[in-house]
Amino acid sequence: LHNQNKRLNWHDEPWETSWAVLAILEADQTQELMQICIDSALWLISLQNSEGKIVAPHYTAYAIQICTAILENFKELSAENKEIMTQSINKAKEFLLSHVDEDNLWQGEAWANGQILWILASNELTPANDSDFFWRTVNWFVKAQDKNTGKWEDVEGTSSALLGLGALL
């Protein structure tokens, strides 16, 4: 799967690459698997623009999660790669926190916004003392929630919204 295209990712697709790497990072890592994660993380980072965005806000958040996990779990990471990943995390965080609006939050969908919020909050990257950010975020989810059923869009939207809000709280 990983090496079929000889490009250090899964099918040149940020979605598949991100989730494959996140799954590997949650499992027991061997040296070989960690190198695959590092190579894939560097591929994702290569897609980052000057603002800090990687294709879309949710991919930007996934890269934060991936790079943070690699930095925490792979002590043999080269100084150069540590610097690349640290800079990418900082740029991605700045992008996400500076591109929040009341109407869409980040992407206008509960599944994406929930996952972005979950990653930011669980990595303590949300502005903890910024009540404006907190209430703007919570209010977006309240407005997007179906008042009759309590769900967001679908199962994925509902579970992602709950993950994000739970991490924020």
Short mmCIF file of C-alpha atoms in Angstrom, two decimals:
data_model
loop_
_atom_site.label_atom_id
_atom_site.label_comp_id
_atom_site.label_asym_id
_atom_site.label_seq_id
_atom_site.Cartn_x
_atom_site.Cartn_y
_atom_site.Cartn_z
CA LEU A 1 0.00 0.00 0.00
CA HIS A 2 2.52 2.59 1.12
CA ASN A 3 5.16 1.90 -1.47
CA GLN A 4 2.94 1.09 -4.45
CA ASN A 5 3.37 4.56 -5.89
CA LYS A 6 7.01 4.94 -4.68
CA ARG A 7 6.10 8.39 -3.31
CA LEU A 8 6.10 7.91 0.51
CA ASN A 9 2.33 8.27 0.83
CA TRP A 10 -0.87 6.40 0.16
CA HIS A 11 -2.10 6.95 -3.41
CA ASP A 12 -0.95 10.63 -3.41
CA GLU A 13 -3.95 11.28 -1.21
CA PRO A 14 -3.65 13.38 1.99
CA TRP A 15 -6.79 11.78 3.49
CA GLU A 16 -5.61 8.18 3.14
CA THR A 17 -2.04 9.06 4.08
CA SER A 18 -3.11 10.99 7.19
CA TRP A 19 -5.40 8.28 8.51
CA ALA A 20 -2.97 5.47 7.71
CA VAL A 21 -0.19 7.27 9.59
CA LEU A 22 -2.49 8.13 12.51
CA ALA A 23 -3.44 4.44 12.76
CA ILE A 24 0.20 3.33 12.68
CA LEU A 25 1.13 5.88 15.35
CA GLU A 26 -1.59 4.52 17.64
CA ALA A 27 -0.27 0.96 17.25
CA ASP A 28 3.03 -0.42 18.44
CA GLN A 29 5.68 1.15 16.28
CA THR A 30 8.67 -0.65 14.88
CA GLN A 31 11.65 1.24 13.48
CA GLU A 32 10.44 0.50 9.94
CA LEU A 33 6.92 1.71 10.65
CA MET A 34 8.19 4.89 12.32
CA GLN A 35 10.31 5.66 9.26
CA ILE A 36 7.21 5.25 7.08
CA CYS A 37 5.37 7.69 9.39
CA ILE A 38 8.24 10.19 9.20
CA ASP A 39 8.47 9.95 5.42
CA SER A 40 4.70 10.35 5.09
CA ALA A 41 4.65 13.30 7.51
CA LEU A 42 7.36 15.01 5.48
CA TRP A 43 5.30 14.40 2.33
CA LEU A 44 2.26 16.03 3.97
CA ILE A 45 4.41 18.96 5.12
CA SER A 46 5.63 19.38 1.53
CA LEU A 47 2.01 20.30 0.67
CA GLN A 48 1.94 23.13 3.24
CA ASN A 49 1.61 26.61 1.75
CA SER A 50 3.19 29.80 3.08
CA GLU A 51 0.11 30.49 5.24
CA GLY A 52 0.47 27.13 6.97
CA LYS A 53 -2.47 25.34 5.32
CA ILE A 54 -2.06 21.81 4.03
CA VAL A 55 -4.68 21.45 1.25
CA ALA A 56 -7.65 22.02 3.62
CA PRO A 57 -8.03 22.88 7.30
CA HIS A 58 -8.69 19.28 8.38
CA TYR A 59 -5.50 18.03 6.68
CA THR A 60 -3.67 20.85 8.40
CA ALA A 61 -4.94 19.57 11.75
CA TYR A 62 -4.05 15.97 10.89
CA ALA A 63 -0.48 17.07 10.17
CA ILE A 64 -0.33 18.69 13.61
CA GLN A 65 -1.43 15.43 15.22
CA ILE A 66 0.98 13.34 13.17
CA CYS A 67 4.01 15.58 13.71
CA THR A 68 3.28 15.94 17.43
CA ALA A 69 3.05 12.16 17.85
CA ILE A 70 6.28 11.62 15.92
CA LEU A 71 8.11 14.26 17.96
CA GLU A 72 6.88 12.67 21.19
CA ASN A 73 7.52 9.03 20.25
CA PHE A 74 10.54 8.95 18.00
CA LYS A 75 13.54 10.12 20.01
CA GLU A 76 16.00 9.24 17.22
CA LEU A 77 14.45 11.79 14.86
CA SER A 78 17.12 13.91 13.20
CA ALA A 79 17.54 17.52 14.31
CA GLU A 80 16.62 18.66 10.81
CA ASN A 81 13.35 16.71 10.80
CA LYS A 82 12.54 17.89 14.34
CA GLU A 83 12.93 21.46 13.15
CA ILE A 84 10.85 20.89 10.01
CA MET A 85 8.03 19.28 12.00
CA THR A 86 8.11 21.88 14.77
CA GLN A 87 7.95 24.73 12.26
CA SER A 88 5.13 22.98 10.40
CA ILE A 89 3.13 22.56 13.62
CA ASN A 90 3.58 26.24 14.47
CA LYS A 91 2.58 27.40 10.99
CA ALA A 92 -0.41 25.04 10.94
CA LYS A 93 -1.57 26.22 14.38
CA GLU A 94 -1.25 29.86 13.33
CA PHE A 95 -3.22 29.18 10.16
CA LEU A 96 -6.04 27.37 11.96
CA LEU A 97 -6.37 29.91 14.77
CA SER A 98 -6.33 32.86 12.39
CA HIS A 99 -8.92 31.38 10.01
CA VAL A 100 -11.91 30.88 12.29
CA ASP A 101 -15.19 32.57 11.44
CA GLU A 102 -18.66 32.52 12.96
CA ASP A 103 -20.44 31.17 9.89
CA ASN A 104 -18.15 28.27 9.02
CA LEU A 105 -15.75 27.90 11.94
CA TRP A 106 -13.11 26.25 9.71
CA GLN A 107 -15.00 24.33 7.07
CA GLY A 108 -18.70 24.64 7.77
CA GLU A 109 -19.25 20.95 8.49
CA ALA A 110 -19.44 19.32 11.91
CA TRP A 111 -17.24 16.34 10.97
CA ALA A 112 -14.34 18.55 9.84
CA ASN A 113 -14.76 21.21 12.50
CA GLY A 114 -15.04 18.57 15.21
CA GLN A 115 -11.87 16.82 14.10
CA ILE A 116 -9.94 20.09 13.83
CA LEU A 117 -11.12 21.20 17.26
CA TRP A 118 -10.35 17.76 18.73
CA ILE A 119 -6.75 17.90 17.49
CA LEU A 120 -6.18 21.51 18.54
CA ALA A 121 -7.71 21.07 21.99
CA SER A 122 -6.21 17.66 22.76
CA ASN A 123 -2.76 19.04 21.93
CA GLU A 124 -3.43 22.13 24.07
CA LEU A 125 -3.18 24.43 21.05
CA THR A 126 -6.44 26.29 21.59
CA PRO A 127 -6.14 29.71 23.23
CA ALA A 128 -7.08 28.64 26.78
CA ASN A 129 -7.92 32.10 28.08
CA ASP A 130 -9.66 33.40 24.96
CA SER A 131 -13.36 33.39 25.84
CA ASP A 132 -14.19 34.79 22.37
CA PHE A 133 -12.64 31.72 20.69
CA PHE A 134 -14.36 29.40 23.15
CA TRP A 135 -17.84 30.88 22.71
CA ARG A 136 -17.53 31.39 18.94
CA THR A 137 -16.62 27.70 18.66
CA VAL A 138 -19.32 26.41 21.00
CA ASN A 139 -21.95 28.67 19.39
CA TRP A 140 -21.10 27.35 15.94
CA PHE A 141 -21.73 23.78 17.10
CA VAL A 142 -24.96 24.81 18.86
CA LYS A 143 -26.25 26.49 15.67
CA ALA A 144 -25.23 23.52 13.51
CA GLN A 145 -26.87 20.93 15.77
CA ASP A 146 -30.31 19.62 14.81
CA LYS A 147 -32.61 20.97 17.53
CA ASN A 148 -35.01 18.00 17.29
CA THR A 149 -32.61 15.07 17.23
CA GLY A 150 -29.49 16.54 18.87
CA LYS A 151 -27.30 15.25 16.07
CA TRP A 152 -25.01 16.99 13.62
CA GLU A 153 -25.41 16.08 9.92
CA ASP A 154 -24.85 12.33 10.38
CA VAL A 155 -23.05 9.82 12.60
CA GLU A 156 -19.61 11.04 11.52
CA GLY A 157 -20.57 14.67 12.12
CA THR A 158 -22.06 13.87 15.51
CA SER A 159 -19.13 11.78 16.72
CA SER A 160 -16.59 14.33 15.47
CA ALA A 161 -18.50 17.23 17.06
CA LEU A 162 -18.57 15.37 20.37
CA LEU A 163 -14.86 14.58 20.16
CA GLY A 164 -14.02 18.21 19.49
CA LEU A 165 -16.32 19.70 22.11
CA GLY A 166 -15.21 17.13 24.69
CA ALA A 167 -11.56 17.96 24.08
CA LEU A 168 -12.29 21.70 24.26
CA LEU A 169 -14.06 21.31 27.60
#
